[in-house]
Coordinates of C-alpha atoms in Angstrom, one line a residue:
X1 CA 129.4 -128.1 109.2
X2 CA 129.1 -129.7 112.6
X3 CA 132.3 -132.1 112.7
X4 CA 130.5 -133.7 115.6
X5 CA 128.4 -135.9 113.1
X6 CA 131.4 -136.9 111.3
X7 CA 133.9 -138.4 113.9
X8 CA 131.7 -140.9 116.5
X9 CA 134.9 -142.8 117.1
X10 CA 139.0 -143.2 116.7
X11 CA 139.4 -145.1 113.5
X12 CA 136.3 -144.3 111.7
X13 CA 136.6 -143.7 108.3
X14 CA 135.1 -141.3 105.6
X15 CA 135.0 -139.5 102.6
X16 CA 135.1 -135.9 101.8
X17 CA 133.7 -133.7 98.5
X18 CA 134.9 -130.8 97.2
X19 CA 133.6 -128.5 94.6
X20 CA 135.8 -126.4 92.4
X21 CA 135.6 -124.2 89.4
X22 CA 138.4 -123.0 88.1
X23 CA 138.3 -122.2 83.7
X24 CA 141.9 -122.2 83.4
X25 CA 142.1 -125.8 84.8
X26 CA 142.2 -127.5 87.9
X27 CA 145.6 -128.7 89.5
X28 CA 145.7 -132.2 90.2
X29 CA 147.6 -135.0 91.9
X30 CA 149.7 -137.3 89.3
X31 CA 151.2 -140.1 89.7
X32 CA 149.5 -140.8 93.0
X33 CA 148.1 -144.2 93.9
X34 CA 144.5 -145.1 92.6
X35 CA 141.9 -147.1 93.7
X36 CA 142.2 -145.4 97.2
X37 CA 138.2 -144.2 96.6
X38 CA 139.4 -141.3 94.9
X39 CA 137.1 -139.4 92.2
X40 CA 137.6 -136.4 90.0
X41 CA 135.2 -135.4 87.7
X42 CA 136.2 -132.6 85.0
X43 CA 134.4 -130.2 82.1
X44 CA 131.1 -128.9 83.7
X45 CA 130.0 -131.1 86.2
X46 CA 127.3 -130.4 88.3
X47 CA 127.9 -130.0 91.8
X48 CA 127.6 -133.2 93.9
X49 CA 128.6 -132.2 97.2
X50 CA 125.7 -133.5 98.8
X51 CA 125.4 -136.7 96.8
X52 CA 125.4 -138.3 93.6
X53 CA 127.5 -140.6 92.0
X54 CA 131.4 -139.4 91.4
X55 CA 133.4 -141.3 88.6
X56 CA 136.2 -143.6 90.1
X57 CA 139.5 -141.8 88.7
X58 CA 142.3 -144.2 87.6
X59 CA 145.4 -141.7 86.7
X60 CA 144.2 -138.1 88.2
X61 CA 143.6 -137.4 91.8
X62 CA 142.0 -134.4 93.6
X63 CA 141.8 -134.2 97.3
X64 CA 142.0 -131.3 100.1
X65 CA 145.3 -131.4 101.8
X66 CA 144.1 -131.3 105.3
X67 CA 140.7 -131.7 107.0
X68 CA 140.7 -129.6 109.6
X69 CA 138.7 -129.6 113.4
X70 CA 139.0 -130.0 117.2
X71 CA 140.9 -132.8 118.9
X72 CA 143.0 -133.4 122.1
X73 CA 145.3 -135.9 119.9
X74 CA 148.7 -135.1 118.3
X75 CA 148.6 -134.5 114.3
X76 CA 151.8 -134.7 112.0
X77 CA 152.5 -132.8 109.0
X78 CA 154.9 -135.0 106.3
X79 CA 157.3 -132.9 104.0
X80 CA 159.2 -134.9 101.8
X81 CA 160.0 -136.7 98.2
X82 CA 158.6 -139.7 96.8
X83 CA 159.0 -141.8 100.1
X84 CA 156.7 -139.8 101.7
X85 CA 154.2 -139.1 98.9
X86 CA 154.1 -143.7 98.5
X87 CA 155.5 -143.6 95.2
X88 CA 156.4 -148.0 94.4
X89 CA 154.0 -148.5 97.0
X90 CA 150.8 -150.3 97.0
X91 CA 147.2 -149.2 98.7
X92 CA 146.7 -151.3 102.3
X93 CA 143.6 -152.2 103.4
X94 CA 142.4 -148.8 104.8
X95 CA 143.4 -147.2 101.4
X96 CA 147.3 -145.5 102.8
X97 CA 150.1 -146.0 101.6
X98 CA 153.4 -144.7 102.1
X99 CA 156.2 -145.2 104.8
X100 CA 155.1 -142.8 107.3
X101 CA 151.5 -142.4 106.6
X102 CA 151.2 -146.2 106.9
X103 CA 153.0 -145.8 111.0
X104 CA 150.5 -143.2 111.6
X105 CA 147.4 -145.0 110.5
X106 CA 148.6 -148.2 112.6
X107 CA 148.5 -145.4 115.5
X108 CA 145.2 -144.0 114.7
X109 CA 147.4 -140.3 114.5
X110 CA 146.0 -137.7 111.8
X111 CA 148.2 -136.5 109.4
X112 CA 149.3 -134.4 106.2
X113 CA 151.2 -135.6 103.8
X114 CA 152.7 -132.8 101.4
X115 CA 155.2 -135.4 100.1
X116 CA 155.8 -135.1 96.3
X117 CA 157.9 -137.2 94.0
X118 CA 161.2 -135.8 92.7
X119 CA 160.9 -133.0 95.6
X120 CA 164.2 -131.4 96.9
X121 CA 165.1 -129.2 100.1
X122 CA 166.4 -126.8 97.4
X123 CA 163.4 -126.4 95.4
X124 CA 161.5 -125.8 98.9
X125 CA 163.4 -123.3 100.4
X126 CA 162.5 -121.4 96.7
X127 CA 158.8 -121.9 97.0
X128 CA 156.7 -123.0 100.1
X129 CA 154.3 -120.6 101.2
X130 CA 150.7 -122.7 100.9
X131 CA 153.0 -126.1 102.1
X132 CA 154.9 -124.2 104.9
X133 CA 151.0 -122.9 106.1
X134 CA 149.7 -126.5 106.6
X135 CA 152.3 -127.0 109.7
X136 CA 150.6 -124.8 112.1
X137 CA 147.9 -127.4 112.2
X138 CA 149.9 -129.6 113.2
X139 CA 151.9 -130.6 116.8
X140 CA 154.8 -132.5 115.0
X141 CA 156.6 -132.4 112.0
X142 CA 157.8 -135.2 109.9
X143 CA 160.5 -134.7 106.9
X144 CA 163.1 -137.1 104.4
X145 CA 164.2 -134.0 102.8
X146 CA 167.4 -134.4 101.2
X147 CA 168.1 -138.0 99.0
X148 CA 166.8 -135.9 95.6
X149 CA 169.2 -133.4 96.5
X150 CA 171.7 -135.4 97.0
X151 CA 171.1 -137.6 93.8
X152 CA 171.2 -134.1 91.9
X153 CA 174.9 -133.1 92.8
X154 CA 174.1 -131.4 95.8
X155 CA 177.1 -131.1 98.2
X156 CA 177.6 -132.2 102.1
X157 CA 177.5 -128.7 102.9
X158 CA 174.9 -127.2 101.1
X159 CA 172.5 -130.0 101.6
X160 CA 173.1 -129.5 105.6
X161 CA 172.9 -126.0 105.0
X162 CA 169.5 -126.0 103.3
X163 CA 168.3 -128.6 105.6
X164 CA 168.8 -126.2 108.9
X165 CA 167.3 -123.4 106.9
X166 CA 164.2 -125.9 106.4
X167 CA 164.2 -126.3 110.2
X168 CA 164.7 -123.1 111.1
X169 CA 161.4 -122.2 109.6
X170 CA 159.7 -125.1 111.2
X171 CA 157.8 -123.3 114.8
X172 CA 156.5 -126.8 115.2
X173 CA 157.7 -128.0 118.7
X174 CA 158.4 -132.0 118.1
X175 CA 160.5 -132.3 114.9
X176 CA 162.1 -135.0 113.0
X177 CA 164.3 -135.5 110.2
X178 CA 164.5 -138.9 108.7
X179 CA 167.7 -140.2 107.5
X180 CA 169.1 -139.9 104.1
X181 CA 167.7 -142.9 102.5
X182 CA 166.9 -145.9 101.2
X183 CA 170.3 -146.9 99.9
X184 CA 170.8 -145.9 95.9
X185 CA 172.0 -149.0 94.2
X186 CA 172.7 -151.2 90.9
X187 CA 171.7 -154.4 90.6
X188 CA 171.9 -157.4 88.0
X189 CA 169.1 -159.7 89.8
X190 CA 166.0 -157.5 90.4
X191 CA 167.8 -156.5 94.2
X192 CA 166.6 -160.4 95.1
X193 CA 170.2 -161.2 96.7
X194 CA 172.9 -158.7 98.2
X195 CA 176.1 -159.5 96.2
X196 CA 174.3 -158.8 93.2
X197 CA 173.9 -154.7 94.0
X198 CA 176.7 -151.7 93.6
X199 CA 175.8 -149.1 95.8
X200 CA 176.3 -145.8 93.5
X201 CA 179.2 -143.4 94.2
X202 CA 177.5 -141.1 96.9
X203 CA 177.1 -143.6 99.7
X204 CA 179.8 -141.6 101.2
X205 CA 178.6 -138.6 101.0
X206 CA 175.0 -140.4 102.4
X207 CA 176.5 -141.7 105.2
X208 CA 178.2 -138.6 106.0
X209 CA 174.7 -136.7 106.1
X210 CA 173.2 -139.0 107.8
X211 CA 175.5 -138.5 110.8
X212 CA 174.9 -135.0 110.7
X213 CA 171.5 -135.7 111.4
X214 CA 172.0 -138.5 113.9
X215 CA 174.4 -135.8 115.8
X216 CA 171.7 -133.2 116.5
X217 CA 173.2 -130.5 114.8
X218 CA 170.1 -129.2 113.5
X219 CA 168.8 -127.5 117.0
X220 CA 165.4 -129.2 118.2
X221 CA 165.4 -131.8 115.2
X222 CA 165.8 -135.0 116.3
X223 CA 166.3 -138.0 113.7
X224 CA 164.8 -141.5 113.0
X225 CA 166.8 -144.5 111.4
X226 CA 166.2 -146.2 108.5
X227 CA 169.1 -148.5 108.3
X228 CA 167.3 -151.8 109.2
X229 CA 166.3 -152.0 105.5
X230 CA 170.3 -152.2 104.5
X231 CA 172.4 -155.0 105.1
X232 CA 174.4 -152.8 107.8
X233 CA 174.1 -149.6 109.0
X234 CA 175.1 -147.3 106.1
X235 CA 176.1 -150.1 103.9
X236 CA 174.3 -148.9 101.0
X237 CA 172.9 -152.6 100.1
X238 CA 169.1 -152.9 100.5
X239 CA 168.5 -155.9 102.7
X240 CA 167.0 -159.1 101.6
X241 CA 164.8 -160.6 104.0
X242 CA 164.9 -164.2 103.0
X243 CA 167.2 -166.1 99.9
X244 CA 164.0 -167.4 98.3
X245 CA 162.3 -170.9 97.1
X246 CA 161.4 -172.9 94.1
X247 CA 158.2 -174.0 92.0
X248 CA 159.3 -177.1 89.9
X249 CA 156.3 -177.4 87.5
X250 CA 156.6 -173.7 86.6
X251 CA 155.4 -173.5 82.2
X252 CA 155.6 -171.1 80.5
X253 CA 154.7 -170.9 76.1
X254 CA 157.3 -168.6 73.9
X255 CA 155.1 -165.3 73.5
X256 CA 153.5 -165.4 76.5
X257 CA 154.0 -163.4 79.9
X258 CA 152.0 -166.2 82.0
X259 CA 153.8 -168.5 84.1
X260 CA 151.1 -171.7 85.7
X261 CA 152.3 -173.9 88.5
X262 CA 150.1 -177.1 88.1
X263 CA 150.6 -177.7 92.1
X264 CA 149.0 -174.2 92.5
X265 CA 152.7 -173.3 94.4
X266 CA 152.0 -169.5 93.7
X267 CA 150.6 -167.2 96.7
X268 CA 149.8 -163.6 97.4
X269 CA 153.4 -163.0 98.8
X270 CA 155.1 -163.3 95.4
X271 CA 153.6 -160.3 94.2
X272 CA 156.4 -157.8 92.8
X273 CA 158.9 -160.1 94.0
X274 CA 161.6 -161.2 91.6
X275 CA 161.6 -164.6 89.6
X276 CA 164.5 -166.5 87.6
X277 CA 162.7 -169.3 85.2
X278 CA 165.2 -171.7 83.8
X279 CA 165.1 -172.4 80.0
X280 CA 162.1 -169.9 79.5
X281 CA 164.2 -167.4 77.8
X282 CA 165.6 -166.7 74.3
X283 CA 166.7 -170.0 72.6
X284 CA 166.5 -171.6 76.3
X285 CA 168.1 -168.8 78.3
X286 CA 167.3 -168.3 81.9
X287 CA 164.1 -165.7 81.8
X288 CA 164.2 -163.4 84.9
X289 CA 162.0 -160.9 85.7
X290 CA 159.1 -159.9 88.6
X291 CA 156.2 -161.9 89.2
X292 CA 152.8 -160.3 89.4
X293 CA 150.0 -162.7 91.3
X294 CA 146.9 -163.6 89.6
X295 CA 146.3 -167.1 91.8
X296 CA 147.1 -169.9 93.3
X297 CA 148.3 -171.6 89.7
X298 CA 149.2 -168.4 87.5
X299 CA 151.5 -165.5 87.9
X300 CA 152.2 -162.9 85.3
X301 CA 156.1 -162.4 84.6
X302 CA 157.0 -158.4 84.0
X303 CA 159.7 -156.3 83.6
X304 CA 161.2 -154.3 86.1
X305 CA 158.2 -151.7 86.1
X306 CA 156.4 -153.7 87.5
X307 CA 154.0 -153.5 84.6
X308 CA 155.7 -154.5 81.1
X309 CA 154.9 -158.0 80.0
X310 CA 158.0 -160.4 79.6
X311 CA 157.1 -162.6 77.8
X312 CA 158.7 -166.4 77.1
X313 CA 161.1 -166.5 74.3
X314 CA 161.0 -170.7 74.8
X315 CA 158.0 -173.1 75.8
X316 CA 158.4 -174.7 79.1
X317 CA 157.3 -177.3 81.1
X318 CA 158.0 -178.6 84.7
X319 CA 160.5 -176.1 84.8
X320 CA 162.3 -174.5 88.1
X321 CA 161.7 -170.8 89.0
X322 CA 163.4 -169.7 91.3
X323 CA 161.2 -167.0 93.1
X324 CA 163.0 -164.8 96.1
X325 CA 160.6 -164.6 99.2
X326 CA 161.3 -160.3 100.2
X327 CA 162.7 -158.0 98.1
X328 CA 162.4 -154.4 99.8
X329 CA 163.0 -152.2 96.4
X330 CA 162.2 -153.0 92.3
X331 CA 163.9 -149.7 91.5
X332 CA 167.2 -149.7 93.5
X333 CA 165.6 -146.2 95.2
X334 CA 162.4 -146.7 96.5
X335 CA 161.0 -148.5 99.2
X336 CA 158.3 -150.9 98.0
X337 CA 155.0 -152.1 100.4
X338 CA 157.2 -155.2 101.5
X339 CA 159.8 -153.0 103.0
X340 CA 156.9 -150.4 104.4
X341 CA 155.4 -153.1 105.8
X342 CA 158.8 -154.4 107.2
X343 CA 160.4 -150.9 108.5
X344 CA 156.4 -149.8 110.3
X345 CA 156.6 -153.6 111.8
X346 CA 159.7 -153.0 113.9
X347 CA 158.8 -149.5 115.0
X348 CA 161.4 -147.9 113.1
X349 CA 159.4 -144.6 114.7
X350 CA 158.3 -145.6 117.4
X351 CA 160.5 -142.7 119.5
X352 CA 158.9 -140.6 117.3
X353 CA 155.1 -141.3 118.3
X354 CA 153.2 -140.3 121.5

């Protein structure tokens, strides 16, 4: 078709339809973010190519993985694990998510992302012929290969080992290899303060790679930090951005997950951000768990999911919560959209970007 029609101007936005049949099952993105405008329809549909209204998906997505024509601008192509697929992350408002796909977007720069959850550099040197194709379309090459590995047992030397076979089959000119990272860690208050985390036994071993990387041992690979989202340089404690504030009138009633603030004290930033509500617990325990935003005067309270009601095991009223202001992680291993937001902010790739 003539791409002419479709792209008038840098940042314009559309959609694209494809048409399959396959009997023995069509493959499918899990997991993946919805409400992107995303729809998959399955079980002898017509085709609706050229209109007609597709069903909004809410668990499966289908999409092409690259959308290919003529351009004078650089394109990326993004290998990687969960960080790169936007696993804990939320949509933005031009449907990305995802550390490095959200950089690119603020750029305007096209890009692939191949990035899947629970991916290793291992399992990819084993089997990557369709993903290894989708780089020739591409003038730079993007990849966080290595923290699943390394989470698995993987040793120093055969994770730098596999990771200069990776390269080594990389023809792509400009090439980088993000650090080993975020930080994996413990924590016993939702990662809303610092001394509260126990960074696991590998940060050695982390640190280690990630001087490997920084070194330029891998020929033509060059590297791009992460560390501003840990407390120091290889510290292996996620940052917290700010210590927090308080709602006094926070209630709460025993068997319910809603917490109202009479001064409507909630806002928007509080979403997925971790909350300690005094006397709201069992028989007038401290009830601490993430706060999910409804409005201005109600919040949900949920586990650490994100999605499991907590609910109040005691009826509250005027009480405290204390509510921490930027929490970069729920899980101790993934980034979430605060510290996307935070790391594409400062540039953290901005060597990396023409």
């Amino acid at each position: 078709f003539p791409y002419t029609t479709l792209f008038r101007s840098m940042g314009d936005e559309f959609y694209v339809r494809t048409f399959q049949v396959c009997p023995g099952g069509i493959i499918f993105r899990d997991g993946a973010p919805t409400n992107a405008g995303e729809g998959f329809r399955v079980s002898g549909s017509t085709d609706l190519t050229l209109g007609g209204a597709i069903t909004q998906s809410t668990s499966a997505i289908y999409r092409p993985l690259a959308i290919l024509g003529f351009t004078s601008r650089e394109s990326v192509c993004l290998y990687g694990d969960s960080i790169v697929q936007g696993s804990f992350d939320s949509i933005d408002q031009y449907k990305v998510c995802g550390l490095f796909s959200r950089a690119l977007r603020d750029k305007l720069i096209g890009y692939t992302n191949l990035g899947v959850r629970g991916d290793r550099v291992q399992w990819y040197l084993a089997s990557n012929s369709i993903r290894a194709s989708m780089a020739q379309f591409s003038t730079r090459v993007f990849s966080n290969y290595g923290v699943n590995d390394l989470l698995n047992g993987r040793t120093y030397a055969q994770i730098t080992s596999d990771l200069a076979l990776f390269w080594a089959s990389i023809s792509v000119r400009l090439k980088y290899q993000a650090h080993i990272a975020p930080p994996s860690t413990a924590s016993t208050d939702f990662y809303s303060t610092t001394g509260a985390q126990t960074p696991t036994a590998n940060n050695a071993t982390r640190a280690a790679l990630n001087g490997f990387i920084d070194a330029g041992t891998l020929p033509g690979v060059r590297s791009i930090s992460l560390a501003a989202i840990e407390t120091a340089e290889q510290s292996g404690v996620w940052r917290v951005e700010q210590t927090g504030r308080s709602v006094t009138d926070a209630a709460m009633t025993a068997g319910s997950n809603t917490v109202a603030s009479a001064s409507a004290a909630f806002t928007v930033r509080d979403d997925m951000t971790a909350v300690r509500i005094l006397g709201a617990g069992n028989s007038g325990a401290n009830l601490t768990g993430l706060l999910r935003f409804v409005n201005a005067t109600t919040c949900s309270v949920v586990s650490a999911d994100g999605v499991t009601a907590l609910n109040a095991g005691t009826t509250v009223s005027t009480a405290t919560a204390y509510i921490a202001a930027a929490r970069f992680t729920t899980d101790g291993l993934h980034y979430n959209a605060k510290a996307n937001r935070f790391l594409t902010s400062i540039g953290f790739m901005s060597h990396a970007l023409p």
